[in-house]
Amino acid sequence: MKRFSLVYSFIVIALQGMSQTTSSQYDYHALFSPLFYTHNGNEYRAANGEPGPAYWQNKADYKINARLDDSKNEVSATVTVTYKNNSPQQLPYIWLQLDQNLFNDSSRGQAKMPPTGYSRYGDANSTFKGGFKLNSVKLVNGGTETNADYIVNDTRMQIRLPKAVAAKGGELTFKIDYSFIIPKYGSDRTGILETKNGNIFSVAQWYPRLCVFDDVRGWNTDPYLGASEFYLEYGDFDVHITTPASMIVVGSGELLNPEEVLTAQQLQRYNQAKSSDKTVIIRSSKEVTDPKSRPQKPSLTWKFRITSSRDFAWAASNAFIWDAARINLPSGKKALAMSVYPVESDGKDAWGRSTEYTKASIENYSKRWYEFPYYAAVNVASNVGGMEYPGIVFCGARAKNGGLWGVTDHEFGHTWYPMIVGSNERRYGWMDEGFNTFINNISSGDFNNGEYKSAAKDAHKTGYMYGPQYESIFNTPDAMKERNIGNLLYAKPGYALGLLREYILGQNRFDYAFRKYTSDWAFKHPTPWDFFRSIENSAGEDLSWFWRGMFLNSYALDQAVTKVEYVNGDPKQGALVTIENEGQMAMPVIAEYTTASGKTGRKELPVEIWQNNISWIFKLNTNEELTKVVLDPDHIFPDVNEMNNSWAK
């Protein structure tokens, strides 16, 4: 490269200084700094966003024998856990989550409840003394059982081992005998719904669960406080649940013994549903009150199995209507969509369409992103407004029409994030709620020719989510104001991914990258940085400015038209438009202009114009006077100040 002359350099510097004289507070060095990633890729997590060649994670297998006492609302159970340490470190202790301990008037989460007003996560005035009652905790070595040395602190339990679990394949088996009272409303994730034909028990966070030990933080022992959800190891579950024979029980995974727990007629209908694209009624509304619709025994044990799962949940009731239909998967495999609900929720405008919604949702996501991996997808009508677990979800029993479609599609969308892609929800809630909101928006357009498709949102009206008055997406849910959670975990990241897909990368590049991320991290534990790297590498784009402004920080976007003039003062030679970036966020520019004769046109500019400029001048190749210039005419960017987006003659 030839050296510039000293005089020329001075001229350029002077002109740049003049062009940058502005009231804008925009700092392009802060937004476009190349120092985004704080660490290099390694053998565990590669620089391109894939799991590294030495990636590892531990495994937890559960065998649970449980009994429901519906007269006491009590679950009693014994869980045997086999824990495999695949890490390169020996483990002298292990940590478990005891999430039921939240539902106690002395828990940390209870102490965080506001003394007045509503909270989704609890009631400050509650005197409910729930939580796990641990009858015994034993280490199992072959046929020998010994009492374990353990402590319980709020919603965490540590077992201190007499001998460390060996690295790279060592195993530990232990057994816990316990019981708890089901809370009537458990942080909108578990609970009891009263109906005229009996209670519906929606049971979750119901067994001691292994904390994740990973290469990022070691043991992840953040307490359960209500707002933040879960981070769990994958494993296989064998679960036996004993209830009164009058009850229908549904759970995660495959029902292994339908012939033992169903009547002959129900078994025939159940098998018929496996090959039917139309909804098949297994137990009708009329049969709910008919004693003959259940085997005439005191109790029955329902046996379930699910593999490569991070959790297990279930529901039981005398009150269930039960229907089902076949799910068709891209590989040719089949699964089963099912719904259980009370007569109060029945009807073609309500839960009578639940299985149709479930089937459509699972088939769509399987086609677009990654194939559904489980035997069944069960929708349960509950007093829980909406909560997801592998192969089963709880949705509001009063939901109807588009509301029922929306909550059903959302909760089953969680099958992919975080049930398949097992991110740390307790720290990064946006990696499941935001991702799910994004795929929900596409799904609603796909379903039944757009029956419940929402109108395009005006991004200019979302400006309240941006700027220093709002926390960043990167805060943990527990560190957000509860009133902000819906926007910061759901709406804002969902919108951000949609923006990437539609306007920054385009559908082809984004979808390829998103599918690869999902496939690479299926049944694994990605971090936000793994996601960022994965999308950037697969799409071939440096998006550090986007992540920094939209996710790590809450930067506000404010694009403005500041001047319109003609080349040499002559409209026939074209127009020069000066625009300015006045907020700390940047975006590409879409400018629409209108001429005196009524003609319209557009000019698009890439985000790179803001890499080293506060203001920018671009030329419109027009040959007549302009009457209007408008930035972002379709309102696709979250511009916080619409008043300076236009110029008019």
PDB file of N, CA and C in Angstrom, residues 279-347:
ATOM      1  N   THR A 279     -58.299 -37.677  16.004  1.00  0.00           N
ATOM      2  CA  THR A 279     -58.330 -37.881  17.448  1.00  0.00           C
ATOM      3  C   THR A 279     -59.275 -39.016  17.818  1.00  0.00           C
ATOM      4  N   VAL A 280     -58.779 -39.933  18.625  1.00  0.00           N
ATOM      5  CA  VAL A 280     -59.550 -41.072  19.108  1.00  0.00           C
ATOM      6  C   VAL A 280     -59.825 -40.873  20.600  1.00  0.00           C
ATOM      7  N   ILE A 281     -61.092 -40.995  20.986  1.00  0.00           N
ATOM      8  CA  ILE A 281     -61.468 -40.870  22.387  1.00  0.00           C
ATOM      9  C   ILE A 281     -61.171 -42.189  23.097  1.00  0.00           C
ATOM     10  N   ILE A 282     -60.305 -42.140  24.109  1.00  0.00           N
ATOM     11  CA  ILE A 282     -59.983 -43.329  24.891  1.00  0.00           C
ATOM     12  C   ILE A 282     -60.911 -43.445  26.095  1.00  0.00           C
ATOM     13  N   ARG A 283     -61.216 -42.331  26.711  1.00  0.00           N
ATOM     14  CA  ARG A 283     -62.197 -42.278  27.804  1.00  0.00           C
ATOM     15  C   ARG A 283     -63.028 -41.014  27.608  1.00  0.00           C
ATOM     16  N   SER A 284     -64.311 -41.177  27.382  1.00  0.00           N
ATOM     17  CA  SER A 284     -65.187 -40.068  27.034  1.00  0.00           C
ATOM     18  C   SER A 284     -65.672 -39.314  28.260  1.00  0.00           C
ATOM     19  N   SER A 285     -66.325 -38.189  28.008  1.00  0.00           N
ATOM     20  CA  SER A 285     -66.889 -37.392  29.103  1.00  0.00           C
ATOM     21  C   SER A 285     -67.954 -38.170  29.864  1.00  0.00           C
ATOM     22  N   LYS A 286     -68.753 -38.974  29.146  1.00  0.00           N
ATOM     23  CA  LYS A 286     -69.793 -39.771  29.801  1.00  0.00           C
ATOM     24  C   LYS A 286     -69.193 -40.879  30.661  1.00  0.00           C
ATOM     25  N   GLU A 287     -68.036 -41.379  30.264  1.00  0.00           N
ATOM     26  CA  GLU A 287     -67.418 -42.484  30.987  1.00  0.00           C
ATOM     27  C   GLU A 287     -66.693 -42.037  32.255  1.00  0.00           C
ATOM     28  N   VAL A 288     -66.419 -40.733  32.380  1.00  0.00           N
ATOM     29  CA  VAL A 288     -65.699 -40.233  33.550  1.00  0.00           C
ATOM     30  C   VAL A 288     -66.400 -40.610  34.846  1.00  0.00           C
ATOM     31  N   THR A 289     -67.730 -40.556  34.847  1.00  0.00           N
ATOM     32  CA  THR A 289     -68.502 -40.869  36.058  1.00  0.00           C
ATOM     33  C   THR A 289     -68.999 -42.313  36.094  1.00  0.00           C
ATOM     34  N   ASP A 290     -68.553 -43.114  35.132  1.00  0.00           N
ATOM     35  CA  ASP A 290     -68.966 -44.512  35.068  1.00  0.00           C
ATOM     36  C   ASP A 290     -67.895 -45.378  35.716  1.00  0.00           C
ATOM     37  N   PRO A 291     -68.186 -46.017  36.854  1.00  0.00           N
ATOM     38  CA  PRO A 291     -67.173 -46.857  37.511  1.00  0.00           C
ATOM     39  C   PRO A 291     -66.632 -47.954  36.608  1.00  0.00           C
ATOM     40  N   LYS A 292     -67.420 -48.386  35.613  1.00  0.00           N
ATOM     41  CA  LYS A 292     -66.981 -49.455  34.722  1.00  0.00           C
ATOM     42  C   LYS A 292     -65.865 -48.998  33.777  1.00  0.00           C
ATOM     43  N   SER A 293     -65.606 -47.686  33.736  1.00  0.00           N
ATOM     44  CA  SER A 293     -64.550 -47.186  32.859  1.00  0.00           C
ATOM     45  C   SER A 293     -63.166 -47.378  33.460  1.00  0.00           C
ATOM     46  N   ARG A 294     -63.104 -47.960  34.648  1.00  0.00           N
ATOM     47  CA  ARG A 294     -61.824 -48.261  35.259  1.00  0.00           C
ATOM     48  C   ARG A 294     -61.835 -49.690  35.804  1.00  0.00           C
ATOM     49  N   PRO A 295     -60.669 -50.372  35.822  1.00  0.00           N
ATOM     50  CA  PRO A 295     -60.607 -51.712  36.397  1.00  0.00           C
ATOM     51  C   PRO A 295     -61.065 -51.715  37.851  1.00  0.00           C
ATOM     52  N   GLN A 296     -61.777 -52.748  38.226  1.00  0.00           N
ATOM     53  CA  GLN A 296     -62.351 -52.829  39.573  1.00  0.00           C
ATOM     54  C   GLN A 296     -61.336 -53.431  40.544  1.00  0.00           C
ATOM     55  N   LYS A 297     -60.397 -52.622  40.925  1.00  0.00           N
ATOM     56  CA  LYS A 297     -59.352 -52.997  41.871  1.00  0.00           C
ATOM     57  C   LYS A 297     -59.124 -51.848  42.847  1.00  0.00           C
ATOM     58  N   PRO A 298     -58.532 -52.115  44.003  1.00  0.00           N
ATOM     59  CA  PRO A 298     -58.255 -51.018  44.943  1.00  0.00           C
ATOM     60  C   PRO A 298     -57.219 -50.038  44.406  1.00  0.00           C
ATOM     61  N   SER A 299     -56.187 -50.555  43.757  1.00  0.00           N
ATOM     62  CA  SER A 299     -55.107 -49.708  43.269  1.00  0.00           C
ATOM     63  C   SER A 299     -54.461 -50.337  42.043  1.00  0.00           C
ATOM     64  N   LEU A 300     -53.728 -49.507  41.307  1.00  0.00           N
ATOM     65  CA  LEU A 300     -52.992 -49.962  40.133  1.00  0.00           C
ATOM     66  C   LEU A 300     -51.636 -49.273  40.102  1.00  0.00           C
ATOM     67  N   THR A 301     -50.664 -49.954  39.533  1.00  0.00           N
ATOM     68  CA  THR A 301     -49.332 -49.372  39.364  1.00  0.00           C
ATOM     69  C   THR A 301     -49.073 -49.128  37.886  1.00  0.00           C
ATOM     70  N   TRP A 302     -48.849 -47.871  37.537  1.00  0.00           N
ATOM     71  CA  TRP A 302     -48.563 -47.453  36.164  1.00  0.00           C
ATOM     72  C   TRP A 302     -47.044 -47.388  35.997  1.00  0.00           C
ATOM     73  N   LYS A 303     -46.547 -48.020  34.923  1.00  0.00           N
ATOM     74  CA  LYS A 303     -45.111 -48.126  34.714  1.00  0.00           C
ATOM     75  C   LYS A 303     -44.699 -47.355  33.458  1.00  0.00           C
ATOM     76  N   PHE A 304     -43.746 -46.469  33.628  1.00  0.00           N
ATOM     77  CA  PHE A 304     -43.282 -45.612  32.540  1.00  0.00           C
ATOM     78  C   PHE A 304     -41.762 -45.736  32.376  1.00  0.00           C
ATOM     79  N   ARG A 305     -41.328 -45.487  31.146  1.00  0.00           N
ATOM     80  CA  ARG A 305     -39.904 -45.429  30.867  1.00  0.00           C
ATOM     81  C   ARG A 305     -39.642 -44.342  29.836  1.00  0.00           C
ATOM     82  N   ILE A 306     -38.592 -43.543  30.081  1.00  0.00           N
ATOM     83  CA  ILE A 306     -38.114 -42.557  29.119  1.00  0.00           C
ATOM     84  C   ILE A 306     -36.597 -42.535  29.193  1.00  0.00           C
ATOM     85  N   THR A 307     -35.950 -42.471  28.030  1.00  0.00           N
ATOM     86  CA  THR A 307     -34.494 -42.478  27.964  1.00  0.00           C
ATOM     87  C   THR A 307     -33.976 -41.147  27.428  1.00  0.00           C
ATOM     88  N   SER A 308     -32.714 -40.871  27.736  1.00  0.00           N
ATOM     89  CA  SER A 308     -32.068 -39.620  27.305  1.00  0.00           C
ATOM     90  C   SER A 308     -32.936 -38.421  27.653  1.00  0.00           C
ATOM     91  N   SER A 309     -33.369 -38.396  28.889  1.00  0.00           N
ATOM     92  CA  SER A 309     -34.262 -37.342  29.364  1.00  0.00           C
ATOM     93  C   SER A 309     -33.621 -36.610  30.529  1.00  0.00           C
ATOM     94  N   ARG A 310     -33.966 -35.345  30.683  1.00  0.00           N
ATOM     95  CA  ARG A 310     -33.430 -34.567  31.802  1.00  0.00           C
ATOM     96  C   ARG A 310     -34.415 -34.469  32.965  1.00  0.00           C
ATOM     97  N   ASP A 311     -35.627 -35.049  32.802  1.00  0.00           N
ATOM     98  CA  ASP A 311     -36.607 -34.909  33.869  1.00  0.00           C
ATOM     99  C   ASP A 311     -37.746 -35.881  33.628  1.00  0.00           C
ATOM    100  N   PHE A 312     -38.619 -35.966  34.633  1.00  0.00           N
ATOM    101  CA  PHE A 312     -39.826 -36.781  34.546  1.00  0.00           C
ATOM    102  C   PHE A 312     -40.916 -36.075  35.336  1.00  0.00           C
ATOM    103  N   ALA A 313     -42.118 -35.970  34.756  1.00  0.00           N
ATOM    104  CA  ALA A 313     -43.276 -35.415  35.452  1.00  0.00           C
ATOM    105  C   ALA A 313     -44.491 -36.278  35.150  1.00  0.00           C
ATOM    106  N   TRP A 314     -45.548 -36.108  35.936  1.00  0.00           N
ATOM    107  CA  TRP A 314     -46.737 -36.940  35.733  1.00  0.00           C
ATOM    108  C   TRP A 314     -47.984 -36.250  36.259  1.00  0.00           C
ATOM    109  N   ALA A 315     -49.128 -36.811  35.921  1.00  0.00           N
ATOM    110  CA  ALA A 315     -50.408 -36.289  36.390  1.00  0.00           C
ATOM    111  C   ALA A 315     -51.355 -37.454  36.617  1.00  0.00           C
ATOM    112  N   ALA A 316     -52.281 -37.267  37.550  1.00  0.00           N
ATOM    113  CA  ALA A 316     -53.231 -38.326  37.896  1.00  0.00           C
ATOM    114  C   ALA A 316     -54.559 -37.706  38.306  1.00  0.00           C
ATOM    115  N   SER A 317     -55.656 -38.376  37.924  1.00  0.00           N
ATOM    116  CA  SER A 317     -56.974 -37.872  38.319  1.00  0.00           C
ATOM    117  C   SER A 317     -58.068 -38.891  38.021  1.00  0.00           C
ATOM    118  N   ASN A 318     -59.137 -38.824  38.811  1.00  0.00           N
ATOM    119  CA  ASN A 318     -60.382 -39.521  38.490  1.00  0.00           C
ATOM    120  C   ASN A 318     -61.142 -38.814  37.375  1.00  0.00           C
ATOM    121  N   ALA A 319     -60.819 -37.554  37.154  1.00  0.00           N
ATOM    122  CA  ALA A 319     -61.663 -36.673  36.342  1.00  0.00           C
ATOM    123  C   ALA A 319     -61.293 -36.628  34.869  1.00  0.00           C
ATOM    124  N   PHE A 320     -60.295 -37.371  34.439  1.00  0.00           N
ATOM    125  CA  PHE A 320     -59.754 -37.207  33.093  1.00  0.00           C
ATOM    126  C   PHE A 320     -60.629 -37.779  31.985  1.00  0.00           C
ATOM    127  N   ILE A 321     -60.999 -36.949  31.028  1.00  0.00           N
ATOM    128  CA  ILE A 321     -61.276 -37.385  29.668  1.00  0.00           C
ATOM    129  C   ILE A 321     -59.908 -37.647  29.038  1.00  0.00           C
ATOM    130  N   TRP A 322     -59.834 -38.621  28.151  1.00  0.00           N
ATOM    131  CA  TRP A 322     -58.538 -38.995  27.582  1.00  0.00           C
ATOM    132  C   TRP A 322     -58.708 -39.245  26.094  1.00  0.00           C
ATOM    133  N   ASP A 323     -57.942 -38.540  25.254  1.00  0.00           N
ATOM    134  CA  ASP A 323     -57.962 -38.805  23.820  1.00  0.00           C
ATOM    135  C   ASP A 323     -56.554 -38.773  23.259  1.00  0.00           C
ATOM    136  N   ALA A 324     -56.389 -39.260  22.020  1.00  0.00           N
ATOM    137  CA  ALA A 324     -55.047 -39.417  21.461  1.00  0.00           C
ATOM    138  C   ALA A 324     -55.102 -39.514  19.944  1.00  0.00           C
ATOM    139  N   ALA A 325     -53.952 -39.288  19.295  1.00  0.00           N
ATOM    140  CA  ALA A 325     -53.806 -39.442  17.847  1.00  0.00           C
ATOM    141  C   ALA A 325     -52.334 -39.677  17.519  1.00  0.00           C
ATOM    142  N   ARG A 326     -52.088 -40.196  16.336  1.00  0.00           N
ATOM    143  CA  ARG A 326     -50.727 -40.511  15.889  1.00  0.00           C
ATOM    144  C   ARG A 326     -49.972 -39.243  15.498  1.00  0.00           C
ATOM    145  N   ILE A 327     -48.681 -39.212  15.833  1.00  0.00           N
ATOM    146  CA  ILE A 327     -47.757 -38.181  15.369  1.00  0.00           C
ATOM    147  C   ILE A 327     -46.866 -38.807  14.300  1.00  0.00           C
ATOM    148  N   ASN A 328     -46.768 -38.146  13.146  1.00  0.00           N
ATOM    149  CA  ASN A 328     -45.934 -38.623  12.045  1.00  0.00           C
ATOM    150  C   ASN A 328     -44.631 -37.835  12.009  1.00  0.00           C
ATOM    151  N   LEU A 329     -43.515 -38.533  12.127  1.00  0.00           N
ATOM    152  CA  LEU A 329     -42.219 -37.890  12.201  1.00  0.00           C
ATOM    153  C   LEU A 329     -41.474 -37.997  10.873  1.00  0.00           C
ATOM    154  N   PRO A 330     -40.557 -37.059  10.584  1.00  0.00           N
ATOM    155  CA  PRO A 330     -39.883 -37.025   9.276  1.00  0.00           C
ATOM    156  C   PRO A 330     -39.165 -38.318   8.907  1.00  0.00           C
ATOM    157  N   SER A 331     -38.623 -39.022   9.892  1.00  0.00           N
ATOM    158  CA  SER A 331     -37.884 -40.254   9.621  1.00  0.00           C
ATOM    159  C   SER A 331     -38.781 -41.423   9.263  1.00  0.00           C
ATOM    160  N   GLY A 332     -40.078 -41.272   9.439  1.00  0.00           N
ATOM    161  CA  GLY A 332     -41.013 -42.375   9.280  1.00  0.00           C
ATOM    162  C   GLY A 332     -41.449 -42.976  10.601  1.00  0.00           C
ATOM    163  N   LYS A 333     -40.769 -42.619  11.682  1.00  0.00           N
ATOM    164  CA  LYS A 333     -41.170 -43.082  13.002  1.00  0.00           C
ATOM    165  C   LYS A 333     -42.498 -42.442  13.414  1.00  0.00           C
ATOM    166  N   LYS A 334     -43.144 -43.034  14.406  1.00  0.00           N
ATOM    167  CA  LYS A 334     -44.404 -42.522  14.912  1.00  0.00           C
ATOM    168  C   LYS A 334     -44.288 -42.235  16.403  1.00  0.00           C
ATOM    169  N   ALA A 335     -45.082 -41.313  16.869  1.00  0.00           N
ATOM    170  CA  ALA A 335     -45.222 -41.034  18.294  1.00  0.00           C
ATOM    171  C   ALA A 335     -46.713 -40.858  18.565  1.00  0.00           C
ATOM    172  N   LEU A 336     -47.050 -40.545  19.806  1.00  0.00           N
ATOM    173  CA  LEU A 336     -48.456 -40.480  20.197  1.00  0.00           C
ATOM    174  C   LEU A 336     -48.751 -39.146  20.873  1.00  0.00           C
ATOM    175  N   ALA A 337     -49.694 -38.389  20.304  1.00  0.00           N
ATOM    176  CA  ALA A 337     -50.190 -37.167  20.932  1.00  0.00           C
ATOM    177  C   ALA A 337     -51.380 -37.514  21.809  1.00  0.00           C
ATOM    178  N   MET A 338     -51.388 -37.023  23.048  1.00  0.00           N
ATOM    179  CA  MET A 338     -52.477 -37.339  23.976  1.00  0.00           C
ATOM    180  C   MET A 338     -52.870 -36.099  24.768  1.00  0.00           C
ATOM    181  N   SER A 339     -54.128 -36.077  25.184  1.00  0.00           N
ATOM    182  CA  SER A 339     -54.627 -35.014  26.054  1.00  0.00           C
ATOM    183  C   SER A 339     -55.494 -35.621  27.141  1.00  0.00           C
ATOM    184  N   VAL A 340     -55.387 -35.078  28.352  1.00  0.00           N
ATOM    185  CA  VAL A 340     -56.256 -35.457  29.465  1.00  0.00           C
ATOM    186  C   VAL A 340     -56.788 -34.174  30.088  1.00  0.00           C
ATOM    187  N   TYR A 341     -58.113 -34.161  30.350  1.00  0.00           N
ATOM    188  CA  TYR A 341     -58.740 -32.933  30.803  1.00  0.00           C
ATOM    189  C   TYR A 341     -60.089 -33.239  31.442  1.00  0.00           C
ATOM    190  N   PRO A 342     -60.606 -32.356  32.292  1.00  0.00           N
ATOM    191  CA  PRO A 342     -61.900 -32.595  32.941  1.00  0.00           C
ATOM    192  C   PRO A 342     -63.050 -32.217  32.027  1.00  0.00           C
ATOM    193  N   VAL A 343     -64.253 -32.623  32.402  1.00  0.00           N
ATOM    194  CA  VAL A 343     -65.418 -32.306  31.580  1.00  0.00           C
ATOM    195  C   VAL A 343     -65.621 -30.800  31.478  1.00  0.00           C
ATOM    196  N   GLU A 344     -65.199 -30.046  32.474  1.00  0.00           N
ATOM    197  CA  GLU A 344     -65.335 -28.590  32.441  1.00  0.00           C
ATOM    198  C   GLU A 344     -64.526 -27.972  31.303  1.00  0.00           C
ATOM    199  N   SER A 345     -63.504 -28.678  30.841  1.00  0.00           N
ATOM    200  CA  SER A 345     -62.635 -28.154  29.783  1.00  0.00           C
ATOM    201  C   SER A 345     -62.984 -28.691  28.403  1.00  0.00           C
ATOM    202  N   ASP A 346     -63.978 -29.548  28.303  1.00  0.00           N
ATOM    203  CA  ASP A 346     -64.326 -30.201  27.044  1.00  0.00           C
ATOM    204  C   ASP A 346     -64.961 -29.198  26.083  1.00  0.00           C
ATOM    205  N   GLY A 347     -64.955 -29.541  24.795  1.00  0.00           N
ATOM    206  CA  GLY A 347     -65.616 -28.713  23.788  1.00  0.00           C
ATOM    207  C   GLY A 347     -64.705 -28.447  22.604  1.00  0.00           C
TER     208      GLY A 347
END
